[in-house]
Amino acid sequence: MTPRGHRISVEVNGHLHEGEVPARLTLVDWLRDELHLSGTHVGCEHGICGACSVLFDGEAVRSCLMFAVQADGHRVTTVEGLSGEDGRPGELQDAFCETHALQCGYCTPGMLIAAHALLRENPHPTEAEIREAIGGNLCRCTGYQQIVEAIEHAAAKLVERGAR
Amino acid sequence: MASAAAPGEFRYIGKRRRTKEGPRFVQGRGRYVADVALPGMKHVALVMSPHPSARIIAIRTEAARALPGVRYVLTGEEFCAATDSLQIGVDAPQVRRYALAHEVVRYAGEWVVAIVADSRALAEDAAELVEVEYEPLPFVVDPERALAADAPLVHAAHGSNVLYHRRFVWGPVDEAFAGAAHHIAFRAVWGRSSTVPIETFGVVARWDPGTELLDVWASIQMPKFPDQVARALRLPGNAVRVHYDVDVGGSYGGKRGLKHTALAGYLAMKLGAPMRLIEDRLENMRGGDAHGPDRIFDMGAAFDSDGTIRALRIRAVDDAGAYTGRAPLQLGKPITAICGPYRIAAIEYEPVSVMTHKTPQEAVRGFGQSPTNFALERMMDRVAAYLGMDRIALRRHNLIRKDEFPYRIPSGSAYDSGDYHTVLDKALAAIDYPALVAERDTARRAGRLAGIGISTCLEPSGGNAAFEILFNPKNETTTWMDSCLVRIDLAGAVTGVIGTSSSGQGHETLVSTVIGEVLERDPASIRVARADSLSALPSNSPVGSRMAIMLGGAAAGAARKIREALIAIAAHNLDCSVEKIDYRDGDVSVIGDPSRKMTWDQLVEIAHRKYHRLPPGLEPGLQAKFVWEVPTGGGLPTPDGRVQMYPCYAFEAHVVYVEIDPDTARPELRRYVCGHDCGVMINPDIVHGMTYGGIAHGIGAALYEKFAYTPDGQLASGTFMDYLIPSALEVPALTIVDHCTPSPLTTFGQKGSGEAGYLGAPAAIANAVNDALAPLGTTLDTLPMTPHELWRKISAARATARS
């Protein structure tokens, strides 16, 4: 019953996905409902809470504020794509577990995306830079304290690993 | 950051250990209600009332029904005839409440029509085609105006807007006021904010006509939820099966979802198709019925020149909104800690719950205690200012001393234990209080508005909700149990089974840690499973900071039964008495003869396979349940309304430093320390995490968050553009300083902590802001203290100074 119309081809988490989508379908709904990538969450649908953040050609964006058709020909990474090739959690994900940077887990995928984008641009962020980078992602459980600690922890680990 | 406290006598309890829940969430493998997708599932969208009060003249649905993909259009006329009113917490039978309005609407945002379609988008399209004709009626959004004799009635059949009103007098209040050297009176106002989780409420319901069973997956945190859903739908209790293995994306008290579930359940039965109703953000904020306390306190205090507080008079008018569930009861819980951590011998408390044409109220973290703490702590600062006394000295003078526990307060509850002076001292030391005072004074000399705030507050925990009977004598509930089942399978693996969903509190970590502690097995190897409501043992769900105490205690009780069974098997097979068995890490030996021993695997095998080696009378298989009543529970109130409620009392001392930009009035929290004592912590990271989050939530309530209403009855802050949740830029680095005074009432000495931080943060921030405003000679006792409100105060004070 959903109106069809536009063919798109998007690289999601390293795999090419093709589909036909209505013009009004948001990227997050396409990821969740068509690709069954349920790790990306819907919080406000007006671009404030950041729960739906994904990497779009490497940059953190709100997938609730984009249409799926706009992703045609682009690269998208969701939280499912942050794990290592062996399927195990990456350094940042592990750091979130280490410092207890999550409670209900609902904002966590978006936080990981924001933190991932930060650390790729800036491997040695200060606390203020971390807060700025996750300032567009709302969390209601943690008061952000253990999230900041997790990102600091991951940054140190990643630098240490890179130095070896 | 938090400093660690490590009780030495435990192996796993109190140790820093990773949580069980973390890995699935960091991989995006949580399973929330929006991730539940069933074949043939239909989607619900809602038509909401644009009016705060109106008669429904006509509903025209033809165009919506004609849209391809639309399966059903439901109005209140059908729904209210086919279902029963939702349960309400007070004795007001004419205040009926259904998911859809019928004949009249009572707030802007109330659901009027539900559309079912093949997709949510189509359902929304159809919702726009529904035409509802209204005749606007008079309305009232101001709670004090709603108390007036000529106020428009929200529920005409109820005859008044008052849901509950009683004046409690505990102790010689009039005598104390007559005899005290000094009095103050002031008004403190707690603004309408709430928990506002990032995940909205959602439910998926499926009816199986073959088994006549309604399956429900929902993002709930709600005591007796299956029972209330069944009653609303006129089903037997065993025809509703709630699945507790749904991850809940935050709740903090608010996710009750009864009307949503009754609606989705009805539609699933009616259409014979699985039904999904997930609120969008606007539906959540306007029509989700989850606003929080909205409360006006008129405070009076009688005290002597040395600072001794002799008596309090508290009148609290709380705006419940247009319908009621448990909202009025949020005036009741604070009775269990009505004088805070202070020795105050006489108290008058007059709670008034009143209805207005606003979105209904639901439970919020602390269940009314945080607003009360805010009013009490503003009172302490005002008394200190009146006497010219140091605020800390005044608190120290009135705080209950550690040798006075158990300490019974005038309203009937006994506080279990505490060392308030030490926790306050630790917090002051951690922030280097003398240096902080110097920093503030330097800032003031430089022309900045700077203030220090202190609060010393209690978190009642354990969830003995005896206020229910105080607020509704027909509801003689005194049972507040929780339970756990522990089993060892054939292969020797341990599983704990719980009967509740979780919204971030880490119950799997809690239960596995406790079972591991008792059985001396690695918690990482213990699985925690969630029963559904037909197979679950009874639970009152994670409300009232109760799970560390109640679920932790139940898990320990069940695990101890397993341990006793293993020891009995060992004694029988090693031919000795049970007292002679040495149990270590699950293996056993005979005390004094370690060569006589058996392994865990051998014991388990006997329990499951070798009946001939089982001691007579012992059940085969290894599983044990434990159901227990809340400690100190079971009491009924006295005629004057004294009753033992919550068993345990955690304490928190907040010290915060704020600077307010003199030109923009933007407040900035620069330093934040919270001294915290919740007894023995099962998992310190979890306790600290919830406390940090509670402080952040309290920052929102104090400075930013408000469900504001326009004079014409419209919600003006229905999105995150205008309802401002603090981000990492508004929440400063937080320091928690732990202290441990074990509770004598609980299994390991633990107290609850799920509401920590939130219970003291608004009070401390309000005191800090007022300290910053003090040099201007002005005060602000209304939350939230938004930059706009602060700017008005500052400008007015400066204008007065100039004139």
mmCIF file of N, CA and C in Angstrom, chain B residues 356-455:
data_model
loop_
_atom_site.group_PDB
_atom_site.id
_atom_site.type_symbol
_atom_site.label_atom_id
_atom_site.label_comp_id
_atom_site.label_asym_id
_atom_site.label_seq_id
_atom_site.Cartn_x
_atom_site.Cartn_y
_atom_site.Cartn_z
ATOM 1 N N THR B 356 -7.464 20.608 36.406
ATOM 2 C CA THR B 356 -7.583 21.737 35.484
ATOM 3 C C THR B 356 -7.690 21.170 34.067
ATOM 4 N N HIS B 357 -7.883 22.044 33.095
ATOM 5 C CA HIS B 357 -7.962 21.601 31.701
ATOM 6 C C HIS B 357 -6.568 21.544 31.083
ATOM 7 N N LYS B 358 -5.717 20.711 31.688
ATOM 8 C CA LYS B 358 -4.352 20.523 31.196
ATOM 9 C C LYS B 358 -4.069 19.028 31.072
ATOM 10 N N THR B 359 -2.983 18.716 30.381
ATOM 11 C CA THR B 359 -2.584 17.323 30.207
ATOM 12 C C THR B 359 -2.429 16.655 31.578
ATOM 13 N N PRO B 360 -2.954 15.452 31.741
ATOM 14 C CA PRO B 360 -2.868 14.786 33.046
ATOM 15 C C PRO B 360 -1.434 14.507 33.496
ATOM 16 N N GLN B 361 -1.359 14.368 34.797
ATOM 17 C CA GLN B 361 -0.083 14.162 35.466
ATOM 18 C C GLN B 361 0.191 12.672 35.673
ATOM 19 N N GLU B 362 1.458 12.318 35.636
ATOM 20 C CA GLU B 362 1.847 10.937 35.915
ATOM 21 C C GLU B 362 3.049 10.949 36.866
ATOM 22 N N ALA B 363 3.424 9.766 37.305
ATOM 23 C CA ALA B 363 4.509 9.646 38.282
ATOM 24 C C ALA B 363 5.826 10.171 37.707
ATOM 25 N N VAL B 364 6.559 10.870 38.533
ATOM 26 C CA VAL B 364 7.894 11.350 38.192
ATOM 27 C C VAL B 364 8.851 10.937 39.305
ATOM 28 N N ARG B 365 10.007 10.446 38.896
ATOM 29 C CA ARG B 365 11.142 10.183 39.783
ATOM 30 C C ARG B 365 11.018 10.858 41.162
ATOM 31 N N GLY B 366 10.826 10.061 42.181
ATOM 32 C CA GLY B 366 10.706 10.613 43.529
ATOM 33 C C GLY B 366 9.273 10.776 43.992
ATOM 34 N N PHE B 367 8.343 10.696 43.044
ATOM 35 C CA PHE B 367 6.902 10.677 43.328
ATOM 36 C C PHE B 367 6.494 11.811 44.261
ATOM 37 N N GLY B 368 6.907 13.019 43.910
ATOM 38 C CA GLY B 368 6.493 14.182 44.685
ATOM 39 C C GLY B 368 7.475 14.609 45.759
ATOM 40 N N GLN B 369 8.499 13.793 46.001
ATOM 41 C CA GLN B 369 9.435 14.123 47.072
ATOM 42 C C GLN B 369 10.368 15.270 46.678
ATOM 43 N N SER B 370 10.753 15.338 45.397
ATOM 44 C CA SER B 370 11.704 16.389 45.017
ATOM 45 C C SER B 370 11.091 17.782 45.148
ATOM 46 N N PRO B 371 9.839 17.990 44.697
ATOM 47 C CA PRO B 371 9.236 19.301 44.955
ATOM 48 C C PRO B 371 9.184 19.631 46.446
ATOM 49 N N THR B 372 8.842 18.642 47.264
ATOM 50 C CA THR B 372 8.767 18.877 48.707
ATOM 51 C C THR B 372 10.143 19.227 49.271
ATOM 52 N N ASN B 373 11.160 18.495 48.823
ATOM 53 C CA ASN B 373 12.522 18.798 49.275
ATOM 54 C C ASN B 373 12.927 20.213 48.886
ATOM 55 N N PHE B 374 12.547 20.613 47.672
ATOM 56 C CA PHE B 374 12.837 21.983 47.214
ATOM 57 C C PHE B 374 12.208 23.006 48.161
ATOM 58 N N ALA B 375 10.945 22.806 48.515
ATOM 59 C CA ALA B 375 10.273 23.764 49.406
ATOM 60 C C ALA B 375 10.919 23.768 50.790
ATOM 61 N N LEU B 376 11.256 22.570 51.300
ATOM 62 C CA LEU B 376 11.890 22.487 52.620
ATOM 63 C C LEU B 376 13.248 23.187 52.634
ATOM 64 N N GLU B 377 14.006 22.983 51.564
ATOM 65 C CA GLU B 377 15.360 23.550 51.536
ATOM 66 C C GLU B 377 15.347 25.058 51.295
ATOM 67 N N ARG B 378 14.355 25.542 50.575
ATOM 68 C CA ARG B 378 14.208 26.998 50.475
ATOM 69 C C ARG B 378 13.866 27.562 51.857
ATOM 70 N N MET B 379 13.065 26.788 52.591
ATOM 71 C CA MET B 379 12.722 27.226 53.942
ATOM 72 C C MET B 379 13.978 27.311 54.815
ATOM 73 N N MET B 380 14.838 26.303 54.735
ATOM 74 C CA MET B 380 16.039 26.327 55.575
ATOM 75 C C MET B 380 16.882 27.559 55.265
ATOM 76 N N ASP B 381 17.054 27.862 53.980
ATOM 77 C CA ASP B 381 17.853 29.039 53.621
ATOM 78 C C ASP B 381 17.180 30.323 54.071
ATOM 79 N N ARG B 382 15.857 30.349 53.992
ATOM 80 C CA ARG B 382 15.150 31.564 54.403
ATOM 81 C C ARG B 382 15.211 31.746 55.918
ATOM 82 N N VAL B 383 15.136 30.644 56.669
ATOM 83 C CA VAL B 383 15.277 30.754 58.121
ATOM 84 C C VAL B 383 16.675 31.257 58.479
ATOM 85 N N ALA B 384 17.684 30.714 57.797
ATOM 86 C CA ALA B 384 19.064 31.143 58.065
ATOM 87 C C ALA B 384 19.218 32.636 57.770
ATOM 88 N N ALA B 385 18.653 33.062 56.635
ATOM 89 C CA ALA B 385 18.763 34.479 56.275
ATOM 90 C C ALA B 385 18.056 35.348 57.310
ATOM 91 N N TYR B 386 16.902 34.899 57.762
ATOM 92 C CA TYR B 386 16.124 35.650 58.747
ATOM 93 C C TYR B 386 16.920 35.838 60.030
ATOM 94 N N LEU B 387 17.581 34.755 60.445
ATOM 95 C CA LEU B 387 18.321 34.803 61.711
ATOM 96 C C LEU B 387 19.735 35.361 61.540
ATOM 97 N N GLY B 388 20.154 35.564 60.288
ATOM 98 C CA GLY B 388 21.539 35.961 60.052
ATOM 99 C C GLY B 388 22.508 34.855 60.430
ATOM 100 N N MET B 389 22.041 33.635 60.252
ATOM 101 C CA MET B 389 22.826 32.470 60.674
ATOM 102 C C MET B 389 23.401 31.792 59.434
ATOM 103 N N ASP B 390 24.550 31.159 59.590
ATOM 104 C CA ASP B 390 25.142 30.418 58.485
ATOM 105 C C ASP B 390 24.231 29.249 58.092
ATOM 106 N N ARG B 391 24.060 29.058 56.765
ATOM 107 C CA ARG B 391 23.115 28.029 56.305
ATOM 108 C C ARG B 391 23.558 26.631 56.706
ATOM 109 N N ILE B 392 24.871 26.443 56.708
ATOM 110 C CA ILE B 392 25.386 25.114 57.057
ATOM 111 C C ILE B 392 25.223 24.874 58.561
ATOM 112 N N ALA B 393 25.498 25.889 59.327
ATOM 113 C CA ALA B 393 25.333 25.759 60.788
ATOM 114 C C ALA B 393 23.882 25.472 61.140
ATOM 115 N N LEU B 394 22.966 26.130 60.450
ATOM 116 C CA LEU B 394 21.545 25.887 60.710
ATOM 117 C C LEU B 394 21.181 24.440 60.399
ATOM 118 N N ARG B 395 21.681 23.952 59.284
ATOM 119 C CA ARG B 395 21.375 22.557 58.931
ATOM 120 C C ARG B 395 21.989 21.611 59.948
ATOM 121 N N ARG B 396 23.255 21.827 60.266
ATOM 122 C CA ARG B 396 23.900 20.944 61.248
ATOM 123 C C ARG B 396 23.114 20.926 62.557
ATOM 124 N N HIS B 397 22.598 22.069 62.939
ATOM 125 C CA HIS B 397 21.867 22.188 64.215
ATOM 126 C C HIS B 397 20.587 21.350 64.180
ATOM 127 N N ASN B 398 19.942 21.280 63.025
ATOM 128 C CA ASN B 398 18.630 20.613 62.950
ATOM 129 C C ASN B 398 18.676 19.190 62.401
ATOM 130 N N LEU B 399 19.772 18.810 61.760
ATOM 131 C CA LEU B 399 19.853 17.448 61.197
ATOM 132 C C LEU B 399 19.741 16.408 62.308
ATOM 133 N N ILE B 400 19.049 15.329 61.996
ATOM 134 C CA ILE B 400 18.980 14.198 62.923
ATOM 135 C C ILE B 400 20.386 13.639 63.097
ATOM 136 N N ARG B 401 20.742 13.357 64.354
ATOM 137 C CA ARG B 401 22.103 12.872 64.614
ATOM 138 C C ARG B 401 22.180 11.350 64.470
ATOM 139 N N LYS B 402 23.375 10.886 64.164
ATOM 140 C CA LYS B 402 23.508 9.472 63.789
ATOM 141 C C LYS B 402 23.168 8.510 64.928
ATOM 142 N N ASP B 403 23.231 9.004 66.172
ATOM 143 C CA ASP B 403 22.893 8.107 67.290
ATOM 144 C C ASP B 403 21.395 8.134 67.612
ATOM 145 N N GLU B 404 20.602 8.815 66.812
ATOM 146 C CA GLU B 404 19.157 8.919 67.086
ATOM 147 C C GLU B 404 18.328 7.928 66.265
ATOM 148 N N PHE B 405 18.985 7.114 65.407
ATOM 149 C CA PHE B 405 18.227 6.183 64.557
ATOM 150 C C PHE B 405 17.959 4.875 65.275
ATOM 151 N N PRO B 406 16.880 4.178 65.004
ATOM 152 C CA PRO B 406 15.806 4.608 64.099
ATOM 153 C C PRO B 406 15.073 5.818 64.668
ATOM 154 N N TYR B 407 14.751 6.752 63.778
ATOM 155 C CA TYR B 407 14.162 8.028 64.191
ATOM 156 C C TYR B 407 12.766 8.126 63.621
ATOM 157 N N ARG B 408 11.776 8.169 64.485
ATOM 158 C CA ARG B 408 10.399 8.241 63.997
ATOM 159 C C ARG B 408 9.968 9.692 63.843
ATOM 160 N N ILE B 409 9.499 10.050 62.662
ATOM 161 C CA ILE B 409 9.073 11.432 62.429
ATOM 162 C C ILE B 409 7.589 11.573 62.774
ATOM 163 N N PRO B 410 7.102 12.787 62.923
ATOM 164 C CA PRO B 410 5.721 12.970 63.406
ATOM 165 C C PRO B 410 4.664 12.281 62.544
ATOM 166 N N SER B 411 4.902 12.139 61.237
ATOM 167 C CA SER B 411 3.874 11.554 60.369
ATOM 168 C C SER B 411 3.904 10.031 60.375
ATOM 169 N N GLY B 412 4.777 9.433 61.141
ATOM 170 C CA GLY B 412 4.649 8.008 61.382
ATOM 171 C C GLY B 412 5.771 7.113 60.906
ATOM 172 N N SER B 413 6.543 7.540 59.900
ATOM 173 C CA SER B 413 7.612 6.672 59.420
ATOM 174 C C SER B 413 8.834 6.760 60.324
ATOM 175 N N ALA B 414 9.509 5.630 60.461
ATOM 176 C CA ALA B 414 10.797 5.607 61.156
ATOM 177 C C ALA B 414 11.900 5.588 60.103
ATOM 178 N N TYR B 415 12.832 6.518 60.214
ATOM 179 C CA TYR B 415 14.016 6.501 59.344
ATOM 180 C C TYR B 415 14.962 5.416 59.850
ATOM 181 N N ASP B 416 15.514 4.625 58.931
ATOM 182 C CA ASP B 416 16.268 3.442 59.351
ATOM 183 C C ASP B 416 17.660 3.748 59.899
ATOM 184 N N SER B 417 18.412 4.574 59.179
ATOM 185 C CA SER B 417 19.795 4.825 59.602
ATOM 186 C C SER B 417 20.335 6.011 58.826
ATOM 187 N N GLY B 418 21.439 6.558 59.273
ATOM 188 C CA GLY B 418 22.058 7.653 58.539
ATOM 189 C C GLY B 418 23.156 8.306 59.349
ATOM 190 N N ASP B 419 23.976 9.061 58.642
ATOM 191 C CA ASP B 419 25.015 9.866 59.290
ATOM 192 C C ASP B 419 25.117 11.162 58.494
ATOM 193 N N TYR B 420 24.077 11.981 58.655
ATOM 194 C CA TYR B 420 23.912 13.144 57.789
ATOM 195 C C TYR B 420 25.043 14.153 57.949
ATOM 196 N N HIS B 421 25.480 14.360 59.173
ATOM 197 C CA HIS B 421 26.538 15.351 59.392
ATOM 198 C C HIS B 421 27.814 14.972 58.658
ATOM 199 N N THR B 422 28.146 13.681 58.694
ATOM 200 C CA THR B 422 29.386 13.256 58.047
ATOM 201 C C THR B 422 29.290 13.408 56.531
ATOM 202 N N VAL B 423 28.138 13.054 55.964
ATOM 203 C CA VAL B 423 27.988 13.169 54.505
ATOM 204 C C VAL B 423 28.089 14.631 54.080
ATOM 205 N N LEU B 424 27.443 15.509 54.832
ATOM 206 C CA LEU B 424 27.536 16.942 54.517
ATOM 207 C C LEU B 424 28.987 17.412 54.625
ATOM 208 N N ASP B 425 29.658 16.993 55.678
ATOM 209 C CA ASP B 425 31.063 17.397 55.839
ATOM 210 C C ASP B 425 31.919 16.902 54.677
ATOM 211 N N LYS B 426 31.661 15.681 54.242
ATOM 212 C CA LYS B 426 32.448 15.129 53.131
ATOM 213 C C LYS B 426 32.219 15.929 51.851
ATOM 214 N N ALA B 427 30.960 16.303 51.612
ATOM 215 C CA ALA B 427 30.668 17.077 50.397
ATOM 216 C C ALA B 427 31.354 18.438 50.456
ATOM 217 N N LEU B 428 31.313 19.068 51.622
ATOM 218 C CA LEU B 428 31.945 20.389 51.764
ATOM 219 C C LEU B 428 33.459 20.287 51.610
ATOM 220 N N ALA B 429 34.021 19.199 52.135
ATOM 221 C CA ALA B 429 35.469 19.013 51.999
ATOM 222 C C ALA B 429 35.832 18.777 50.538
ATOM 223 N N ALA B 430 35.007 17.996 49.840
ATOM 224 C CA ALA B 430 35.324 17.655 48.452
ATOM 225 C C ALA B 430 35.322 18.891 47.559
ATOM 226 N N ILE B 431 34.481 19.842 47.874
ATOM 227 C CA ILE B 431 34.417 21.031 47.017
ATOM 228 C C ILE B 431 35.354 22.123 47.554
ATOM 229 N N ASP B 432 35.990 21.865 48.688
ATOM 230 C CA ASP B 432 36.835 22.859 49.376
ATOM 231 C C ASP B 432 36.011 24.118 49.642
ATOM 232 N N TYR B 433 35.109 23.971 50.560
ATOM 233 C CA TYR B 433 34.099 25.014 50.774
ATOM 234 C C TYR B 433 34.682 26.396 51.060
ATOM 235 N N PRO B 434 35.684 26.504 51.949
ATOM 236 C CA PRO B 434 36.238 27.855 52.192
ATOM 237 C C PRO B 434 36.780 28.488 50.901
ATOM 238 N N ALA B 435 37.431 27.676 50.077
ATOM 239 C CA ALA B 435 37.961 28.211 48.812
ATOM 240 C C ALA B 435 36.827 28.615 47.884
ATOM 241 N N LEU B 436 35.728 27.841 47.941
ATOM 242 C CA LEU B 436 34.584 28.154 47.080
ATOM 243 C C LEU B 436 33.944 29.486 47.491
ATOM 244 N N VAL B 437 33.865 29.700 48.795
ATOM 245 C CA VAL B 437 33.317 30.967 49.283
ATOM 246 C C VAL B 437 34.198 32.122 48.800
ATOM 247 N N ALA B 438 35.513 31.912 48.863
ATOM 248 C CA ALA B 438 36.437 32.957 48.402
ATOM 249 C C ALA B 438 36.255 33.218 46.909
ATOM 250 N N GLU B 439 36.055 32.130 46.159
ATOM 251 C CA GLU B 439 35.871 32.260 44.707
ATOM 252 C C GLU B 439 34.591 33.064 44.407
ATOM 253 N N ARG B 440 33.533 32.723 45.139
ATOM 254 C CA ARG B 440 32.278 33.454 44.935
ATOM 255 C C ARG B 440 32.457 34.942 45.262
ATOM 256 N N ASP B 441 33.123 35.200 46.370
ATOM 257 C CA ASP B 441 33.255 36.594 46.794
ATOM 258 C C ASP B 441 34.135 37.385 45.830
ATOM 259 N N THR B 442 35.132 36.727 45.289
ATOM 260 C CA THR B 442 35.974 37.382 44.281
ATOM 261 C C THR B 442 35.146 37.715 43.042
ATOM 262 N N ALA B 443 34.319 36.742 42.648
ATOM 263 C CA ALA B 443 33.466 36.969 41.472
ATOM 264 C C ALA B 443 32.513 38.128 41.722
ATOM 265 N N ARG B 444 31.960 38.186 42.919
ATOM 266 C CA ARG B 444 31.033 39.275 43.237
ATOM 267 C C ARG B 444 31.735 40.629 43.185
ATOM 268 N N ARG B 445 32.951 40.655 43.719
ATOM 269 C CA ARG B 445 33.691 41.926 43.703
ATOM 270 C C ARG B 445 33.977 42.360 42.276
ATOM 271 N N ALA B 446 34.087 41.380 41.371
ATOM 272 C CA ALA B 446 34.334 41.696 39.960
ATOM 273 C C ALA B 446 33.030 42.034 39.228
ATOM 274 N N GLY B 447 31.926 42.101 39.971
ATOM 275 C CA GLY B 447 30.667 42.533 39.368
ATOM 276 C C GLY B 447 29.819 41.416 38.823
ATOM 277 N N ARG B 448 30.203 40.163 39.095
ATOM 278 C CA ARG B 448 29.416 39.045 38.577
ATOM 279 C C ARG B 448 28.404 38.596 39.634
ATOM 280 N N LEU B 449 27.342 37.951 39.156
ATOM 281 C CA LEU B 449 26.342 37.380 40.059
ATOM 282 C C LEU B 449 26.756 35.941 40.336
ATOM 283 N N ALA B 450 27.140 35.671 41.573
ATOM 284 C CA ALA B 450 27.676 34.353 41.902
ATOM 285 C C ALA B 450 27.029 33.845 43.183
ATOM 286 N N GLY B 451 26.740 32.560 43.226
ATOM 287 C CA GLY B 451 26.091 32.020 44.415
ATOM 288 C C GLY B 451 26.450 30.573 44.677
ATOM 289 N N ILE B 452 26.377 30.208 45.941
ATOM 290 C CA ILE B 452 26.596 28.830 46.371
ATOM 291 C C ILE B 452 25.277 28.302 46.912
ATOM 292 N N GLY B 453 24.940 27.096 46.503
ATOM 293 C CA GLY B 453 23.719 26.484 47.013
ATOM 294 C C GLY B 453 24.025 25.188 47.724
ATOM 295 N N ILE B 454 23.263 24.958 48.776
ATOM 296 C CA ILE B 454 23.420 23.721 49.551
ATOM 297 C C ILE B 454 22.037 23.129 49.747
ATOM 298 N N SER B 455 21.961 21.804 49.652
ATOM 299 C CA SER B 455 20.730 21.142 50.056
ATOM 300 C C SER B 455 21.091 19.850 50.764
#
